[in-house]
XYZ file of C-alpha atoms in Angstrom:
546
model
C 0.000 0.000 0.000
C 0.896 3.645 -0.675
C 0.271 6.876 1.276
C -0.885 9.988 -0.565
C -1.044 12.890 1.723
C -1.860 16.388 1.150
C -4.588 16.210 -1.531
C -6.698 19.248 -1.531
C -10.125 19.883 -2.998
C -12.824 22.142 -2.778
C -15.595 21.846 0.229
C -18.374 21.103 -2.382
C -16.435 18.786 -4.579
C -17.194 15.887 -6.904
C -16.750 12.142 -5.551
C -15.271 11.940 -8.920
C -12.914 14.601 -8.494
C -11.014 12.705 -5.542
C -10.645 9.741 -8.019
C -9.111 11.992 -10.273
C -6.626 13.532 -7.987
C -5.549 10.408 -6.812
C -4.663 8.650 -10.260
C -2.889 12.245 -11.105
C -0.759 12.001 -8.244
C -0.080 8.340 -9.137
C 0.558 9.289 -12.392
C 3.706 11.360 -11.485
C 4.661 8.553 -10.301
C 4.670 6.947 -13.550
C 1.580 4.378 -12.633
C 0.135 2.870 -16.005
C -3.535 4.147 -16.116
C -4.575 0.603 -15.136
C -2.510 0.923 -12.356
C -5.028 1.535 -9.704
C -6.322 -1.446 -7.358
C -8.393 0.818 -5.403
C -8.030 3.095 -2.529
C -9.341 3.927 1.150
C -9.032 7.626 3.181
C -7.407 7.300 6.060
C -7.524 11.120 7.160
C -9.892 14.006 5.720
C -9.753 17.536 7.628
C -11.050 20.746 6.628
C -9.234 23.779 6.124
C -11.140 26.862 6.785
C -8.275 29.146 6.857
C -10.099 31.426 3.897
C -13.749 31.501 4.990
C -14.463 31.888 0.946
C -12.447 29.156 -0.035
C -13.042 25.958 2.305
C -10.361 23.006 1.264
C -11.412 19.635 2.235
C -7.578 17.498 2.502
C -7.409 13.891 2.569
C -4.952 11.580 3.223
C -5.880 8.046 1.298
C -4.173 4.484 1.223
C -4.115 3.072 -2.156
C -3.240 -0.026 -3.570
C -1.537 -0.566 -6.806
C -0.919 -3.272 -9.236
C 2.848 -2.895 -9.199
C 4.306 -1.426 -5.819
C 7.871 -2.378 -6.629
C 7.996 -0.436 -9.717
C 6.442 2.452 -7.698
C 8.648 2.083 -4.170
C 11.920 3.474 -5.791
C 10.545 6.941 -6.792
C 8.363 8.081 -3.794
C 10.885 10.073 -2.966
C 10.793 12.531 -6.471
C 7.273 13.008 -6.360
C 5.699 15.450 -2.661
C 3.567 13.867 -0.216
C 4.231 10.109 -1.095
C 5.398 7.197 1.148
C 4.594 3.515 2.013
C 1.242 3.156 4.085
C 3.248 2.709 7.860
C 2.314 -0.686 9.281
C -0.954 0.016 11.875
C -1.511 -3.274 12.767
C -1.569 -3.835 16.274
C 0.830 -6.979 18.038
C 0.385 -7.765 21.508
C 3.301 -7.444 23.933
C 2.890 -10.682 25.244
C 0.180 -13.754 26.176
C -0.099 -15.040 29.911
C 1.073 -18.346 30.189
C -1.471 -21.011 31.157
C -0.899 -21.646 34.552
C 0.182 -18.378 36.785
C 1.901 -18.607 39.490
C 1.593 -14.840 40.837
C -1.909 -12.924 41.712
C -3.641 -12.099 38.635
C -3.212 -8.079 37.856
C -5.323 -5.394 39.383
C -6.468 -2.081 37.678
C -8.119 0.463 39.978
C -10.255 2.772 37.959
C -12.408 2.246 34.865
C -12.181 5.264 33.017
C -10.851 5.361 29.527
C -7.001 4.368 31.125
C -7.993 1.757 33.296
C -10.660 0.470 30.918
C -8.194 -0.311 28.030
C -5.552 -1.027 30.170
C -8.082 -3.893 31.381
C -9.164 -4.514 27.868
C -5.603 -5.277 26.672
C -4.467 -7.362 29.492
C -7.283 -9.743 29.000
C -7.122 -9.949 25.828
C -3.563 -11.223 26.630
C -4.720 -13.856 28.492
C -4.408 -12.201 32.031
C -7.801 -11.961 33.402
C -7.215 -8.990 35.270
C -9.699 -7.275 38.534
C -10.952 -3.926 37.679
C -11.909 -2.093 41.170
C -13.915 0.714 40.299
C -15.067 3.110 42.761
C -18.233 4.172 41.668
C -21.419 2.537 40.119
C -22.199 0.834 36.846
C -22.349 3.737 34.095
C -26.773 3.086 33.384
C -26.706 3.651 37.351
C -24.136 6.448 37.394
C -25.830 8.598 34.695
C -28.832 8.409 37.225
C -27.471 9.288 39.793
C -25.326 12.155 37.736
C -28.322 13.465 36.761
C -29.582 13.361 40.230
C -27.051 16.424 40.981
C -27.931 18.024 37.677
C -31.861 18.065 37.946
C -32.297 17.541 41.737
C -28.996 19.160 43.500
C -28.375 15.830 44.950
C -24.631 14.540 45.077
C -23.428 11.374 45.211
C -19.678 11.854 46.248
C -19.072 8.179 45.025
C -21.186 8.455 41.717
C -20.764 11.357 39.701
C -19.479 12.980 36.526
C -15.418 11.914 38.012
C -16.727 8.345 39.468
C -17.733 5.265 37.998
C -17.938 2.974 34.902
C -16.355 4.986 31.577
C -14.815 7.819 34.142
C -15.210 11.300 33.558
C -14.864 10.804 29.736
C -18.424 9.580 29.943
C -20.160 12.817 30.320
C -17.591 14.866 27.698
C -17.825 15.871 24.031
C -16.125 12.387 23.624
C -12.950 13.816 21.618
C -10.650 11.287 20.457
C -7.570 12.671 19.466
C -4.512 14.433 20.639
C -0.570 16.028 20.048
C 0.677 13.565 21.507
C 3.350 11.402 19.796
C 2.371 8.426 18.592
C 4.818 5.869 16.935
C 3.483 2.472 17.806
C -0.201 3.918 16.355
C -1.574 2.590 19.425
C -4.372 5.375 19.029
C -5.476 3.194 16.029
C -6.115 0.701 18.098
C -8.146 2.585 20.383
C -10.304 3.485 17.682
C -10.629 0.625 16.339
C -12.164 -0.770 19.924
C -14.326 1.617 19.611
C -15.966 1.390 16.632
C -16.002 -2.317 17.483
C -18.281 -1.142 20.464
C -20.358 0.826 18.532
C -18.579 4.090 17.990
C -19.789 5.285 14.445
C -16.939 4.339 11.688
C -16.229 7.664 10.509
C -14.171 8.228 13.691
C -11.438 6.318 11.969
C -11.051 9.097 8.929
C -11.931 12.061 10.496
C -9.495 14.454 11.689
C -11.257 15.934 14.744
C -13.333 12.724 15.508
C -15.578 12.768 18.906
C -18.217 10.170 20.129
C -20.829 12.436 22.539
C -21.711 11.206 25.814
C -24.747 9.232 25.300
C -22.908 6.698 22.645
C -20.063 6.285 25.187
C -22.789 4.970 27.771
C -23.219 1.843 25.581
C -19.600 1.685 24.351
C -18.145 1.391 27.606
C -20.841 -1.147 28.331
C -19.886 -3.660 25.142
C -15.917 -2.948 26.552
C -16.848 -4.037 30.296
C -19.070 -7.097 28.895
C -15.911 -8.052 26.733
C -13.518 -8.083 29.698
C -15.559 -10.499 31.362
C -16.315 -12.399 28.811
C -12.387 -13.085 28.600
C -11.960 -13.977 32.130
C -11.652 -10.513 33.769
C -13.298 -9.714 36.472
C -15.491 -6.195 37.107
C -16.426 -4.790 40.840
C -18.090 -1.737 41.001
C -18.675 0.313 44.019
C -15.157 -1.144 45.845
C -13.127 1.747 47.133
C -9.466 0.796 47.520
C -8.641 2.939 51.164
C -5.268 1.745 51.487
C -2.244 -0.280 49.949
C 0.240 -2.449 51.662
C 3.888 -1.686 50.690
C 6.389 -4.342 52.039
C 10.061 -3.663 50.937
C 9.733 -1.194 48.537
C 6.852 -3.953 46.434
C 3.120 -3.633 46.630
C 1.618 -6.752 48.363
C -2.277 -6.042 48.595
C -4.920 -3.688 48.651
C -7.540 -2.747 51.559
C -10.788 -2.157 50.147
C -13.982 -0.444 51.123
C -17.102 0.993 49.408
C -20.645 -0.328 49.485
C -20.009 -3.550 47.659
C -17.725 -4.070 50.733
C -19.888 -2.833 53.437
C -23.014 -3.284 52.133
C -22.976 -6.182 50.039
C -20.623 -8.340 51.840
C -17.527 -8.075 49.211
C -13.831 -9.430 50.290
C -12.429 -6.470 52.203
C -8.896 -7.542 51.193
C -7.027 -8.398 47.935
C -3.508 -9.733 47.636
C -1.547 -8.230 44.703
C 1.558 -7.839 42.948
C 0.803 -5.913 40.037
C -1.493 -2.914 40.329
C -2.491 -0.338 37.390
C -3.294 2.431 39.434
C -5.589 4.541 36.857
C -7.697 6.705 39.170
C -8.710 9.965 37.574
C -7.467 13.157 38.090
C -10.239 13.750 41.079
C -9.634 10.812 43.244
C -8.316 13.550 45.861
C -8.483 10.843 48.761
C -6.499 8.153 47.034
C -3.481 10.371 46.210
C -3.390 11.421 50.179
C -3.221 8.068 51.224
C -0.415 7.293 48.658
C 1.226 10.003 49.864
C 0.977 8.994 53.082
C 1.928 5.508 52.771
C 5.141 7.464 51.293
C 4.487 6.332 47.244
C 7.291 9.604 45.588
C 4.674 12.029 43.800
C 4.976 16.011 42.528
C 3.358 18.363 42.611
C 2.689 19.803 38.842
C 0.877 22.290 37.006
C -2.966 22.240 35.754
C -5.101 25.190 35.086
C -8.063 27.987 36.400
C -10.682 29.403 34.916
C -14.164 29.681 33.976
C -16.612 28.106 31.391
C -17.461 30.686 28.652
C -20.883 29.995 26.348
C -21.839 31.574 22.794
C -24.413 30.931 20.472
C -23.069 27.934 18.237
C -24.612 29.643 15.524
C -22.271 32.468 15.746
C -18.944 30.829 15.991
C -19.971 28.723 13.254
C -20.346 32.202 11.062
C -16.706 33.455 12.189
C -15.433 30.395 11.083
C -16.790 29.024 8.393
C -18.481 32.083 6.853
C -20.863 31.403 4.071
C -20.195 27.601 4.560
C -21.526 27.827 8.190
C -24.177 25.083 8.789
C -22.796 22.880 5.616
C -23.165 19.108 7.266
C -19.868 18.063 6.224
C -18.018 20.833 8.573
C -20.067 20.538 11.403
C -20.372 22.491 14.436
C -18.093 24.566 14.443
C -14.569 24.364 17.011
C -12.114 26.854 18.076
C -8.989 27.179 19.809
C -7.317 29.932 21.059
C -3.921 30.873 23.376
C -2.856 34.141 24.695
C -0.213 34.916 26.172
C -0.201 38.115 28.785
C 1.960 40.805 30.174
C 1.811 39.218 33.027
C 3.689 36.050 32.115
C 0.827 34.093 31.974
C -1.202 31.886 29.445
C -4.046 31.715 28.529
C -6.137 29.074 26.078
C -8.864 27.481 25.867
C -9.503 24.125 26.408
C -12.381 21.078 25.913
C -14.130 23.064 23.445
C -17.572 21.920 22.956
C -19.410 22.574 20.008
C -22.869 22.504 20.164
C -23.196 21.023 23.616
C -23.617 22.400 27.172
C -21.569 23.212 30.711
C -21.836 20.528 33.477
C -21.756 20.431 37.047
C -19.038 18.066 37.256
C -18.149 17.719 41.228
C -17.460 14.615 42.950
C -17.322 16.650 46.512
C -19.811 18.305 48.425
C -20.005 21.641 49.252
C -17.741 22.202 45.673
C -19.008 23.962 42.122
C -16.868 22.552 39.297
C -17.829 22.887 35.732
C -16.650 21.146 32.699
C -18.383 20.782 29.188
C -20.149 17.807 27.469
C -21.535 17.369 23.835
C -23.749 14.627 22.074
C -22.788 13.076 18.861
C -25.073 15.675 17.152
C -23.749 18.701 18.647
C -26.790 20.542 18.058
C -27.091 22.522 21.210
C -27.798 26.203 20.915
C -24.256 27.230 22.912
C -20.719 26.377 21.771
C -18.950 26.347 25.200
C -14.932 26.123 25.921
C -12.617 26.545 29.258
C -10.998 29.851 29.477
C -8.377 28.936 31.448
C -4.529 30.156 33.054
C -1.411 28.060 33.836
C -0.731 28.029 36.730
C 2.575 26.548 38.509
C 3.432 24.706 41.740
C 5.218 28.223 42.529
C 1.469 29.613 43.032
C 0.510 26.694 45.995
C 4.164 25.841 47.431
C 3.902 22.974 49.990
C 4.236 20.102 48.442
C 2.486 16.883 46.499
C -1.075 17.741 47.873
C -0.782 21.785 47.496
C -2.750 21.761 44.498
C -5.106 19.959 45.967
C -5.522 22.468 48.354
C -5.545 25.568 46.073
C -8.466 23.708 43.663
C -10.602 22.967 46.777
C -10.461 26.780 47.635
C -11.377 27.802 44.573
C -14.295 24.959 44.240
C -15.691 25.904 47.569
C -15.609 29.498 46.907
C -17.438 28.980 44.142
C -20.393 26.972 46.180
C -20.494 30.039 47.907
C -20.845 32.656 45.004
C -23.349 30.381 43.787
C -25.797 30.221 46.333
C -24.633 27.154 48.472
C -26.808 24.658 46.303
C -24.490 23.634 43.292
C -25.580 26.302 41.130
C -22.975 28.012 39.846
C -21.587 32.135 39.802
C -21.797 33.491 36.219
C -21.263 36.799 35.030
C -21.749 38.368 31.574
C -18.524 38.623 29.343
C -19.314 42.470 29.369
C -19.687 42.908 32.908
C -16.445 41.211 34.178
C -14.632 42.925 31.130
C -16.412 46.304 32.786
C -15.583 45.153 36.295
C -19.457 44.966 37.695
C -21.509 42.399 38.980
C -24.003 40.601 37.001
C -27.581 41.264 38.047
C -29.424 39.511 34.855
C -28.444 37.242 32.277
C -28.689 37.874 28.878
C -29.261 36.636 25.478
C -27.103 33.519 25.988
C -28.959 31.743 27.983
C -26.958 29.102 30.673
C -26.938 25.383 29.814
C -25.440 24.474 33.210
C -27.480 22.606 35.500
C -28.786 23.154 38.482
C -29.104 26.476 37.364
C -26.659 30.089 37.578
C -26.493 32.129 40.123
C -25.347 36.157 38.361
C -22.186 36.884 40.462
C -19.262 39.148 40.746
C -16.199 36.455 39.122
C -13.301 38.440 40.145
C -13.969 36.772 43.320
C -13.894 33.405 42.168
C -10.026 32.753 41.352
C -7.078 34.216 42.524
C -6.359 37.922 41.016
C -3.848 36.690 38.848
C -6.090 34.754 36.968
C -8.981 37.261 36.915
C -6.080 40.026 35.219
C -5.593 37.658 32.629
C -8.839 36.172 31.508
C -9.477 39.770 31.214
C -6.566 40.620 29.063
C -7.080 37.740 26.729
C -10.619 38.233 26.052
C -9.844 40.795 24.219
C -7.241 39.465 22.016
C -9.245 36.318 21.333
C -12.521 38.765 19.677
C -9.219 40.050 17.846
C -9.255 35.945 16.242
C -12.808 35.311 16.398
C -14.930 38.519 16.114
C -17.562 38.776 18.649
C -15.767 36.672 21.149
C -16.028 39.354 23.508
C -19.424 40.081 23.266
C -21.425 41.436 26.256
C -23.968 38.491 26.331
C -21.895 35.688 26.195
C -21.681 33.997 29.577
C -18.767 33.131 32.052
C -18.919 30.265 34.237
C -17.432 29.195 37.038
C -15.365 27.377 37.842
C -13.196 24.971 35.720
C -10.551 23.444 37.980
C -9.864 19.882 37.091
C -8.271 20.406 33.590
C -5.658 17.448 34.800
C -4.008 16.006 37.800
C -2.127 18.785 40.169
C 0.358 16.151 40.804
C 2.436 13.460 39.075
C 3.134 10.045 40.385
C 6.505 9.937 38.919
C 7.325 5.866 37.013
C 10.373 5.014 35.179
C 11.153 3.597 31.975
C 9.108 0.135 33.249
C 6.310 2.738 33.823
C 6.502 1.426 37.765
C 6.304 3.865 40.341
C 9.783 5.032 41.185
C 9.687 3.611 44.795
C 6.736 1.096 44.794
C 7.354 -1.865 42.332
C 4.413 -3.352 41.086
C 2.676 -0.002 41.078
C 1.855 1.421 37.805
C 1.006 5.441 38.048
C -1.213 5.644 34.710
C -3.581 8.212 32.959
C -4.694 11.444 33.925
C -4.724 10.744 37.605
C -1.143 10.021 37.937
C -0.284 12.948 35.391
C 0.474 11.230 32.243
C -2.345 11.964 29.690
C -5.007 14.283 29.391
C -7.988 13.300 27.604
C -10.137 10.503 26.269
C -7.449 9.430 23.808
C -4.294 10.284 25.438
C -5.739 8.197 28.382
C -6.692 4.989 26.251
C -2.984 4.961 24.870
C -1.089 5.057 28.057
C -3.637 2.273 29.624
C -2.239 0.182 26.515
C 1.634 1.151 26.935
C 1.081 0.243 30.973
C -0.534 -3.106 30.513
C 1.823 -3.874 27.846
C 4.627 -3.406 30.406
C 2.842 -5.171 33.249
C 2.336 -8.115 31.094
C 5.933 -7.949 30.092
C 6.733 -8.221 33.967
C 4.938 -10.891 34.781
C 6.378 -12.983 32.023
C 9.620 -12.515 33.363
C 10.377 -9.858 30.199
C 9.914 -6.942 31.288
């Protein structure tokens, strides 16, 4: 097979006109004209660049009648190579008869799920100790908070089957580097699940939350299937650490205490794949002295516009054409201050969510469907900040988000809804009284609120800096209706549980810091891949080749 990349045609063209540009570029290669086998896209994007002149580029995988004859001159003709090899090879298979515990993954989110999912489909029949509920029983109980302002601290938008990828846009992809193509894997388990097949093509390819309920379902259901082994609602409230090895886990949780489940687990080999929220399980690792850091993560708020205007800025005349979609954004600024500011988790066409997992805590974060056909486009606003702003230690960001969270309980009424303020207002430095044209998709409800009080005053001088700049990118960006949020704390882990090049924890062997928790992905996608690269490793351990 051979790669064409680079091919560029209008938004509105021709199927034909793709067949054409492919046997032209073939034919520079000197390809016969009966040359062609066929061909498959692997990657199409849009370039919107020009809002008058929309490019659709592909990248396609073709086969030929005579590669050899075509190999040796790739290199004269642009944007030609062989098709890489994307197959994916397991690491290893478990013998047949183990003689050490079978392998433990605590957390089911998008890490600990495929970290699961590999290492029984290596033969390992590994435990998966999730923390919260089954995800049909979760989203009720999610939606409890959302409709009734009742919080489950052990079922939520950060707890339970699928993780807090569940209720997102469901983005699946990344900058991360990515030689093994272990993302095509991921995506490939996914459409196997159910995801819809054009997430294998698409550049910018998301799943929406209420296709990831039955995804992460068929995923589970497979696990078991190969010998694995699921238990929801089993908190693990301490490990046992004898000569610098994990040895077993202490459990809790209502499947414990309530429905009679072991309270004790011997182990050897333990993905730890918590989430970037499970705030109680990195103070007992710290305490039990596993080496973590604190690192950097981000503050801000939630800002909403109408969909249908972002989708003009960007796309211009082509706004609302099906095959571009809602339209996305993304924006960085960087101040006088020193400080950056970008947004993140942009959701097109889908709405801001009360996504706490503690009471007495606002936290927002955004979530789309499939269709992305909400009225609001909604993104984080969000500034870097550094473990020079909360000094004192692993936990100090832990503290500083807390704060922030409870401060904005308060600002919101002390009933989960949350502080907002129009863009003009905090631009103009006055309280919100009344909300305006953009109305809030958040649920429970907003609360109009004074924001400079909601983050430190760092933060507030350069969200208000940057607003600015960004209606300088995308014009009406600072427009006095659009609608802050707050507050968005949880963009990743404030620490890092540090691993080496065996991806075990630097002090604990056995332990395997993974995901977003332990500070090593960020995202749906990023996530997935590193649960792959740590079971790979674990299973190379305990077949003596790792």
């Amino acid at each position: 097979m051979l790669r064409l990349s680079e091919i560029k045609l209008p938004l509105e063209h021709a199927e034909s006109d793709l067949d054409a540009a492919v046997c032209a570029r073939l034919a520079k290669l000197g390809m016969p004209k009966d040359g062609l086998v066929g061909y498959t896209v692997f990657r199409r994007a849009h370039d919107a660049r020009k809002r008058s002149d929309i490019k659709l580029t592909y990248i396609v995988d073709v086969e030929v009648r005579d590669e050899a004859a075509l190999l040796p001159r790739l290199d004269k003709v642009p944007h030609c190579s062989p098709t890489p090899d994307l197959a994916y090879r397991f690491a290893a298979r478990a013998p047949r008869r183990m003689d050490k515990p079978r392998p433990v993954v605590i957390g089911m989110g998008p890490c600990g799920l495929f970290a699961g999912l590999i290492l029984a489909q290596m033969g390992f029949k590994p435990i998966i100790l999730e923390r919260g509920k089954a995800v049909r029983e979760r989203t009720k109980d999610t939606w409890g908070l959302w409709r009734k302002r009742v919080l489950n601290p052990e079922s939520n938008v950060q707890f339970g089957e699928g993780g807090a990828g569940t209720f997102s846009d469901g983005k699946l992809y990344s900058q991360i580097k990515d030689p093994r193509h272990l993302g095509r894997k991921v995506l490939e388990e996914f459409v196997k699940a159910g995801a819809p097949e054009d997430i294998l093509y698409l550049s910018h390819p998301h799943i929406g939350t209420f296709r990831l309920v039955s995804m992460v379902e068929k995923m589970c259901a497979e696990i078991i299937a190969l010998g694995g082994e699921v238990r929801f609602e089993t908190r693990v409230e301490d490990v046992e650490i004898e000569n610098g090895r994990i040895r077993g886990l202490r459990l809790g949780g209502a499947a414990v205490t309530e429905q009679g489940g072991a309270s004790h687990l011997d182990c050897e080999h333990v993905v730890l794949a918590v989430g970037h929220s499970a705030r109680d399980t990195f103070e007992m690792l710290h305490a039990r002295g596993v080496y973590m850091e604190a690192k950097p993560f981000s503050l801000g708020f939630r800002m909403e516009h109408p969909q249908s205007m972002i989708d003009r800025q960007r796309f211009g005349d082509f706004a609302g054409d099906e095959r571009l979609g809602a339209a996305e954004y993304k924006v960085v600024h960087h101040c006088e201050n020193g400080r950056a500011v970008y947004s993140f988790c942009m959701c097109p066409g889908g709405t801001v969510v009360a996504a706490t997992s503690e009471p007495g805590r606002v936290v927002t974060n955004g979530m789309s469907q499939y269709s992305r056909n909400e009225r609001n486009a909604n993104a984080a606003i969000v500034v870097g900040v550094t473990p020079a702003d909360f000094p004192g230690g692993p936990l100090a960001g832990i503290v500083m988000q807390r704060e922030w969270e409870s401060k904005a309980f308060e600002l919101g009424g002390g009933d989960y809804s949350a502080p907002g303020q129009l863009a003009g207002d905090f631009l103009a430095g006055r309280t919100s009284t009344s909300l305006g044209k953009v109305q809030p998709s958040y649920k429970p409800g907003v609360k109009p609120a004074d924001l400079s009080q909601a983050l430190p005053d760092f933060v507030i001088a350069a969200i208000r800096e940057a607003i600015p700049a960004f209606d300088r990118k995308i014009r009406c960006f600072a427009m006095d209706d659009a609608l802050l949020t707050g507050v968005e704390t949880r963009t990743s882990s404030p620490l890092r549980i540090k691993r080496g090049a065996d991806f075990q924890s630097l002090n604990v062997a056995g332990l395997y810091p993974a995901g977003e928790g332990a500070g090593y992905a960020g995202g749906i996608y990023s996530a997935a891949i590193d649960g792959i690269k740590v079971a790979e490793a674990l299973a190379l351990a305990m077949t003596g080749r790792g």
